[in-house]
Amino acid sequence: MTLFMAFLNRRLAQLRHRWIGELSLALLLPIGIYITLGFGLSGGIPKLQGVPQLGWLIPGIVLMVAFAGALIALFHDLFHNRGINGFFCSIYASPHTPTSTVMSLMFSMLPEGIIRSLLALGILQTLLGYGYPFFGQLLFLFLIALAVLLGGMVGLTLGILARDAVASQIAILLLLLSLGFCSEWFVPLNVFPTAIQPLLHVLPTSILVEMGRDLLLNQDSSPVLILVVLGTIALWTVVNSFLFPRVSTE
Amino acid sequence: MEASVSLKKVGKVLNGRSVLAGLSFGIERGSIMAVVGPNDSGKSALLKTIAGFSKPEYGSVFIDGKDVQLRRIETASVVGYMPQRANFDSQLTIFENLQFHGRLYLMAPQLLNSRIASLSDRLGFREFIHDFPHTLSSGYQKRALLARTFLPDPHVLLIEEPTASLDLRAQYEVWDFLQEMRGSKTIIYTTQSIREAERVHDRLVIMDHGKVALDGKLDRLLENAGELFHFQIHFKKLSKELYDNMSKVTTVVSPSQVGEVFDFYAREREVFFDIMKLAIQEELVDYAADKVGLETLIMTSTEEPIR
């Protein structure tokens, strides 16, 4: 807990120094994605009963904001502060296990990720002119938290392993773009070939957005699948704990 | 006296090259050990291995009797490691960096803030404490880095090049600070500066190619080196044949040719006259003869020259 607080305070201090940029991004990014996708993909979005059509898109955008926000922040932190800078070497030299450090780093992203996503959810509902059920939104918070953790894990791995800044940024862009489409964030999975649809359905990111839509659009939900997401996060934590000592050996 | 840090046959290989070759020695509690050596002699690898974040291929390092690889968390809490280059989080101010570091070591907030205040005062960077690291000169960055290392009050300090890039005044301040710790902290520092090593040490280790070339107190090392003399004879023209003849004299140690200068060491003054007999026909420009100090002792102990 103390280590988590150390990382959380560090993150808050970083945000304090560039709050204008962070806030602008938090406000403008969801609007930008919403308008782009709303105009561009409205033909492929399923029609909903009693809910504006673009209401289908919003859970995907919010989860993407949560996932991508944590991924980019942790990737940048690790990539920038290891290697030549070597800051993470001083963290590795402190009396903590790699697992506790990795978990603290990841959980320190939760408050800002949740706030950023809630802000996006609020803005998008205002633009849509429709409010999702309150209880559904409350449960959706849990999915946002999982998306932040999942994105944080990917960001950590990429940040530890990346060698080249430009190549890594292109890789992240491609990853987010492909996840955006393959995880049902922006388009329904039935636009993909039937053969690969079952595979895409079990992606943790697909599970999150499907459950999110279930909660916000009052559809049937299958909470068992959340175990796949939790399992993925747990497994990825183990992998990152194994990789983390690399930050000190450069 | 009790050993605070001990190494048992520690070996490390990097990119197929042995950077530490079976080192075994102990370091007394409260003593200051200077590790001197040329580039790539294994100084930095030694400190990182003692700190526990570079794993040796074989052998073990113990701090207070605990294996640093097997009980890393316990040993890491009593070790402070200062790298050669400032490695602050560039997105935080110096104060925030120090606060984060203290929190990493689970320091209570009140103690942490008072330690930051006293260390920044003592090391003379308090007026810059709310600045970002990249806005400070490398000298002030170094002072802040030293403060960060001392912040959690570790009793074993591993410091790489403590005064590199500092001006003369700051160098004295840092050495005064480290001298104050003598007796209460075990300090191991690396340096390429022979003058620094001569000034502050209880023990001197000279490393070369991952091995300990010399180990002991300076006066003892010089004593053991015996009456070693350094000669330089400047000829108007030093031919290869003459150089070869003079180098073949069995009492000549480490001969080398620098331009038209024949440079060599010898255990007796008389060797100089033996050499002069060989060069009696040649035209001399100048000559020099010195008794060796640490600098020449290192030159004769390592293959690479150091400043």
Short mmCIF file of C-alpha atoms in Angstrom, two decimals, chain A:
data_model
loop_
_atom_site.label_atom_id
_atom_site.label_comp_id
_atom_site.label_asym_id
_atom_site.label_seq_id
_atom_site.Cartn_x
_atom_site.Cartn_y
_atom_site.Cartn_z
CA MET A 1 0.00 0.00 0.00
CA THR A 2 2.84 2.37 0.89
CA LEU A 3 4.59 1.62 -2.38
CA PHE A 4 1.32 2.19 -4.24
CA MET A 5 0.98 5.57 -2.49
CA ALA A 6 4.55 6.45 -3.51
CA PHE A 7 3.76 5.77 -7.16
CA LEU A 8 0.37 7.47 -6.93
CA ASN A 9 1.92 10.62 -5.46
CA ARG A 10 4.58 10.54 -8.17
CA ARG A 11 1.91 10.29 -10.85
CA LEU A 12 -0.11 13.11 -9.31
CA ALA A 13 3.01 15.29 -9.17
CA GLN A 14 3.68 14.56 -12.85
CA LEU A 15 0.09 15.45 -13.74
CA ARG A 16 0.26 18.66 -11.67
CA HIS A 17 3.07 19.91 -13.89
CA ARG A 18 1.15 19.42 -17.12
CA TRP A 19 -2.48 19.54 -16.09
CA ILE A 20 -3.54 21.83 -18.92
CA GLY A 21 -2.36 19.36 -21.58
CA GLU A 22 -3.80 16.36 -19.75
CA LEU A 23 -7.16 18.04 -19.16
CA SER A 24 -7.41 19.27 -22.74
CA LEU A 25 -6.66 15.78 -24.00
CA ALA A 26 -9.18 14.23 -21.60
CA LEU A 27 -11.87 16.62 -22.82
CA LEU A 28 -11.10 16.66 -26.52
CA LEU A 29 -10.05 13.07 -27.23
CA PRO A 30 -13.46 11.41 -26.63
CA ILE A 31 -15.22 14.17 -28.59
CA GLY A 32 -12.78 13.73 -31.49
CA ILE A 33 -13.18 9.96 -31.57
CA TYR A 34 -16.97 10.21 -31.20
CA ILE A 35 -17.38 12.66 -34.05
CA THR A 36 -14.96 10.80 -36.35
CA LEU A 37 -16.45 7.37 -35.70
CA GLY A 38 -20.00 8.65 -35.47
CA PHE A 39 -19.82 10.15 -38.95
CA GLY A 40 -17.59 7.48 -40.43
CA LEU A 41 -19.05 4.27 -39.11
CA SER A 42 -22.67 5.03 -38.36
CA GLY A 43 -23.74 2.77 -41.26
CA GLY A 44 -22.21 -0.30 -39.61
CA ILE A 45 -23.48 0.35 -36.10
CA PRO A 46 -26.43 -1.76 -34.95
CA LYS A 47 -29.74 0.00 -34.34
CA LEU A 48 -30.96 -0.03 -30.75
CA GLN A 49 -34.49 0.14 -29.35
CA GLY A 50 -35.16 3.24 -27.23
CA VAL A 51 -31.53 4.37 -27.39
CA PRO A 52 -29.95 6.69 -30.00
CA GLN A 53 -27.95 4.66 -32.51
CA LEU A 54 -24.57 6.17 -31.52
CA GLY A 55 -25.25 5.03 -27.92
CA TRP A 56 -23.84 1.68 -29.04
CA LEU A 57 -20.48 3.35 -29.77
CA ILE A 58 -19.96 5.11 -26.44
CA PRO A 59 -18.98 2.14 -24.21
CA GLY A 60 -16.29 1.25 -26.75
CA ILE A 61 -14.93 4.81 -26.84
CA VAL A 62 -14.89 5.09 -23.04
CA LEU A 63 -13.10 1.76 -22.62
CA MET A 64 -10.64 2.74 -25.29
CA VAL A 65 -9.91 5.99 -23.46
CA ALA A 66 -9.30 3.95 -20.28
CA PHE A 67 -7.16 1.32 -22.00
CA ALA A 68 -5.15 3.65 -24.23
CA GLY A 69 -4.64 6.27 -21.49
CA ALA A 70 -2.98 3.75 -19.17
CA LEU A 71 -1.06 2.07 -21.98
CA ILE A 72 0.45 5.27 -23.36
CA ALA A 73 1.21 6.77 -19.92
CA LEU A 74 3.01 3.67 -18.62
CA PHE A 75 4.79 3.00 -21.91
CA HIS A 76 6.09 6.55 -21.98
CA ASP A 77 7.12 6.41 -18.31
CA LEU A 78 9.02 3.13 -18.66
CA PHE A 79 10.57 3.85 -22.03
CA HIS A 80 11.65 7.37 -21.11
CA ASN A 81 12.86 6.61 -17.60
CA ARG A 82 14.82 3.43 -18.18
CA GLY A 83 17.91 2.95 -20.33
CA ILE A 84 19.88 6.14 -20.74
CA ASN A 85 17.96 7.99 -18.05
CA GLY A 86 18.11 4.96 -15.73
CA PHE A 87 15.53 6.28 -13.26
CA PHE A 88 13.86 2.89 -13.01
CA CYS A 89 17.20 1.42 -12.05
CA SER A 90 16.91 3.39 -8.79
CA ILE A 91 13.42 1.96 -8.28
CA TYR A 92 14.67 -1.56 -8.89
CA ALA A 93 17.47 -0.95 -6.36
CA SER A 94 14.90 -0.15 -3.64
CA PRO A 95 13.78 -2.86 -1.20
CA HIS A 96 10.74 -4.11 -3.11
CA THR A 97 10.00 -7.16 -5.19
CA PRO A 98 9.43 -6.71 -8.93
CA THR A 99 5.86 -7.98 -8.46
CA SER A 100 4.98 -5.35 -5.85
CA THR A 101 6.60 -2.62 -7.98
CA VAL A 102 4.76 -3.71 -11.13
CA MET A 103 1.41 -3.90 -9.31
CA SER A 104 1.92 -0.53 -7.63
CA LEU A 105 2.82 1.09 -10.94
CA MET A 106 -0.25 -0.39 -12.57
CA PHE A 107 -2.66 0.47 -9.76
CA SER A 108 -1.28 4.02 -9.56
CA MET A 109 -2.87 4.56 -12.99
CA LEU A 110 -6.34 3.64 -11.73
CA PRO A 111 -7.55 6.97 -10.24
CA GLU A 112 -6.56 9.07 -13.24
CA GLY A 113 -7.81 6.39 -15.68
CA ILE A 114 -11.18 6.21 -13.97
CA ILE A 115 -11.55 10.00 -13.79
CA ARG A 116 -10.55 10.40 -17.43
CA SER A 117 -13.03 7.70 -18.52
CA LEU A 118 -15.86 9.08 -16.39
CA LEU A 119 -15.25 12.50 -17.88
CA ALA A 120 -15.44 10.92 -21.35
CA LEU A 121 -18.63 9.07 -20.42
CA GLY A 122 -20.21 12.30 -19.17
CA ILE A 123 -19.22 14.32 -22.23
CA LEU A 124 -20.38 11.65 -24.67
CA GLN A 125 -23.75 11.21 -22.94
CA THR A 126 -24.22 14.98 -23.17
CA LEU A 127 -23.37 14.94 -26.89
CA LEU A 128 -25.69 11.98 -27.39
CA GLY A 129 -28.49 13.59 -25.39
CA TYR A 130 -29.18 10.34 -23.64
CA GLY A 131 -28.31 9.07 -20.16
CA TYR A 132 -27.52 5.43 -19.50
CA PRO A 133 -29.10 3.76 -16.44
CA PHE A 134 -27.34 4.86 -13.24
CA PHE A 135 -26.85 1.36 -11.85
CA GLY A 136 -25.39 0.21 -15.16
CA GLN A 137 -22.94 3.12 -15.10
CA LEU A 138 -21.94 2.23 -11.55
CA LEU A 139 -21.10 -1.35 -12.55
CA PHE A 140 -19.43 -0.06 -15.73
CA LEU A 141 -16.86 1.62 -13.44
CA PHE A 142 -15.51 -1.82 -12.60
CA LEU A 143 -14.99 -2.56 -16.30
CA ILE A 144 -13.26 0.79 -16.74
CA ALA A 145 -10.88 -0.16 -13.91
CA LEU A 146 -10.13 -3.48 -15.60
CA ALA A 147 -9.51 -1.71 -18.92
CA VAL A 148 -7.06 0.63 -17.17
CA LEU A 149 -5.22 -2.32 -15.61
CA LEU A 150 -5.14 -4.19 -18.90
CA GLY A 151 -3.84 -1.16 -20.79
CA GLY A 152 -1.30 -0.50 -18.03
CA MET A 153 -0.01 -4.06 -18.33
CA VAL A 154 0.47 -3.77 -22.10
CA GLY A 155 2.14 -0.39 -21.64
CA LEU A 156 4.52 -1.81 -19.03
CA THR A 157 5.55 -4.71 -21.24
CA LEU A 158 6.10 -2.48 -24.26
CA GLY A 159 7.93 0.08 -22.16
CA ILE A 160 10.31 -2.55 -20.77
CA LEU A 161 10.97 -4.27 -24.10
CA ALA A 162 10.92 -1.37 -26.58
CA ARG A 163 14.24 -0.40 -28.15
CA ASP A 164 13.31 2.26 -30.68
CA ALA A 165 11.01 5.18 -29.87
CA VAL A 166 9.56 5.69 -33.37
CA ALA A 167 9.02 1.99 -34.08
CA SER A 168 7.38 1.53 -30.68
CA GLN A 169 5.02 4.45 -31.19
CA ILE A 170 3.97 3.11 -34.58
CA ALA A 171 3.46 -0.32 -33.02
CA ILE A 172 1.26 1.19 -30.30
CA LEU A 173 -0.79 3.10 -32.86
CA LEU A 174 -1.33 -0.06 -34.92
CA LEU A 175 -2.15 -2.05 -31.78
CA LEU A 176 -4.78 0.45 -30.66
CA LEU A 177 -6.24 0.71 -34.13
CA SER A 178 -6.48 -3.04 -34.58
CA LEU A 179 -7.86 -3.55 -31.07
CA GLY A 180 -10.38 -0.79 -31.71
CA PHE A 181 -11.84 -2.76 -34.61
CA CYS A 182 -11.14 -6.35 -33.57
CA SER A 183 -12.50 -5.90 -30.03
CA GLU A 184 -15.90 -4.57 -31.05
CA TRP A 185 -15.06 -1.14 -29.67
CA PHE A 186 -15.97 0.63 -32.92
CA VAL A 187 -17.72 -1.94 -35.14
CA PRO A 188 -19.72 -5.11 -34.39
CA LEU A 189 -17.77 -8.34 -34.75
CA ASN A 190 -20.19 -9.69 -37.36
CA VAL A 191 -18.41 -7.57 -39.99
CA PHE A 192 -15.44 -9.94 -39.67
CA PRO A 193 -15.22 -13.36 -41.38
CA THR A 194 -17.23 -15.96 -39.48
CA ALA A 195 -14.16 -18.13 -38.95
CA ILE A 196 -12.34 -15.62 -36.78
CA GLN A 197 -15.34 -14.25 -34.89
CA PRO A 198 -15.14 -16.80 -32.00
CA LEU A 199 -11.47 -15.89 -31.54
CA LEU A 200 -12.24 -12.16 -31.41
CA HIS A 201 -15.09 -12.76 -28.94
CA VAL A 202 -12.71 -14.16 -26.30
CA LEU A 203 -10.23 -11.27 -26.47
CA PRO A 204 -10.25 -9.67 -23.00
CA THR A 205 -10.86 -6.29 -24.63
CA SER A 206 -13.90 -7.68 -26.51
CA ILE A 207 -15.26 -9.21 -23.33
CA LEU A 208 -14.97 -5.87 -21.53
CA VAL A 209 -16.84 -3.92 -24.17
CA GLU A 210 -19.54 -6.57 -24.61
CA MET A 211 -20.15 -6.57 -20.87
CA GLY A 212 -20.11 -2.78 -20.89
CA ARG A 213 -22.83 -2.67 -23.53
CA ASP A 214 -24.78 -5.29 -21.60
CA LEU A 215 -24.69 -3.08 -18.52
CA LEU A 216 -25.37 0.26 -20.19
CA LEU A 217 -27.89 -0.87 -22.75
CA ASN A 218 -29.74 -3.24 -20.40
CA GLN A 219 -28.92 -6.31 -22.38
CA ASP A 220 -28.29 -9.82 -21.09
CA SER A 221 -24.92 -10.17 -19.41
CA SER A 222 -22.63 -13.17 -18.87
CA PRO A 223 -20.42 -12.24 -15.89
CA VAL A 224 -18.47 -15.50 -16.02
CA LEU A 225 -16.41 -14.17 -18.91
CA ILE A 226 -14.97 -11.52 -16.63
CA LEU A 227 -12.78 -14.32 -15.24
CA VAL A 228 -10.97 -14.37 -18.59
CA VAL A 229 -10.12 -10.67 -18.15
CA LEU A 230 -9.05 -11.13 -14.52
CA GLY A 231 -6.97 -14.16 -15.49
CA THR A 232 -5.29 -12.22 -18.29
CA ILE A 233 -4.40 -9.38 -15.91
CA ALA A 234 -3.01 -11.84 -13.33
CA LEU A 235 -0.97 -13.68 -15.93
CA TRP A 236 0.33 -10.46 -17.42
CA THR A 237 1.36 -9.28 -13.94
CA VAL A 238 3.51 -12.40 -13.61
CA VAL A 239 5.06 -11.79 -17.04
CA ASN A 240 5.81 -8.14 -16.24
CA SER A 241 7.29 -9.08 -12.85
CA PHE A 242 9.60 -11.43 -14.69
CA LEU A 243 10.53 -8.74 -17.24
CA PHE A 244 10.87 -5.84 -14.80
CA PRO A 245 14.48 -6.57 -13.68
CA ARG A 246 15.50 -5.71 -17.27
CA VAL A 247 15.09 -2.04 -16.40
CA SER A 248 18.18 -2.28 -14.20
CA THR A 249 20.53 -4.26 -16.38
CA GLU A 250 21.06 -1.81 -19.22
#
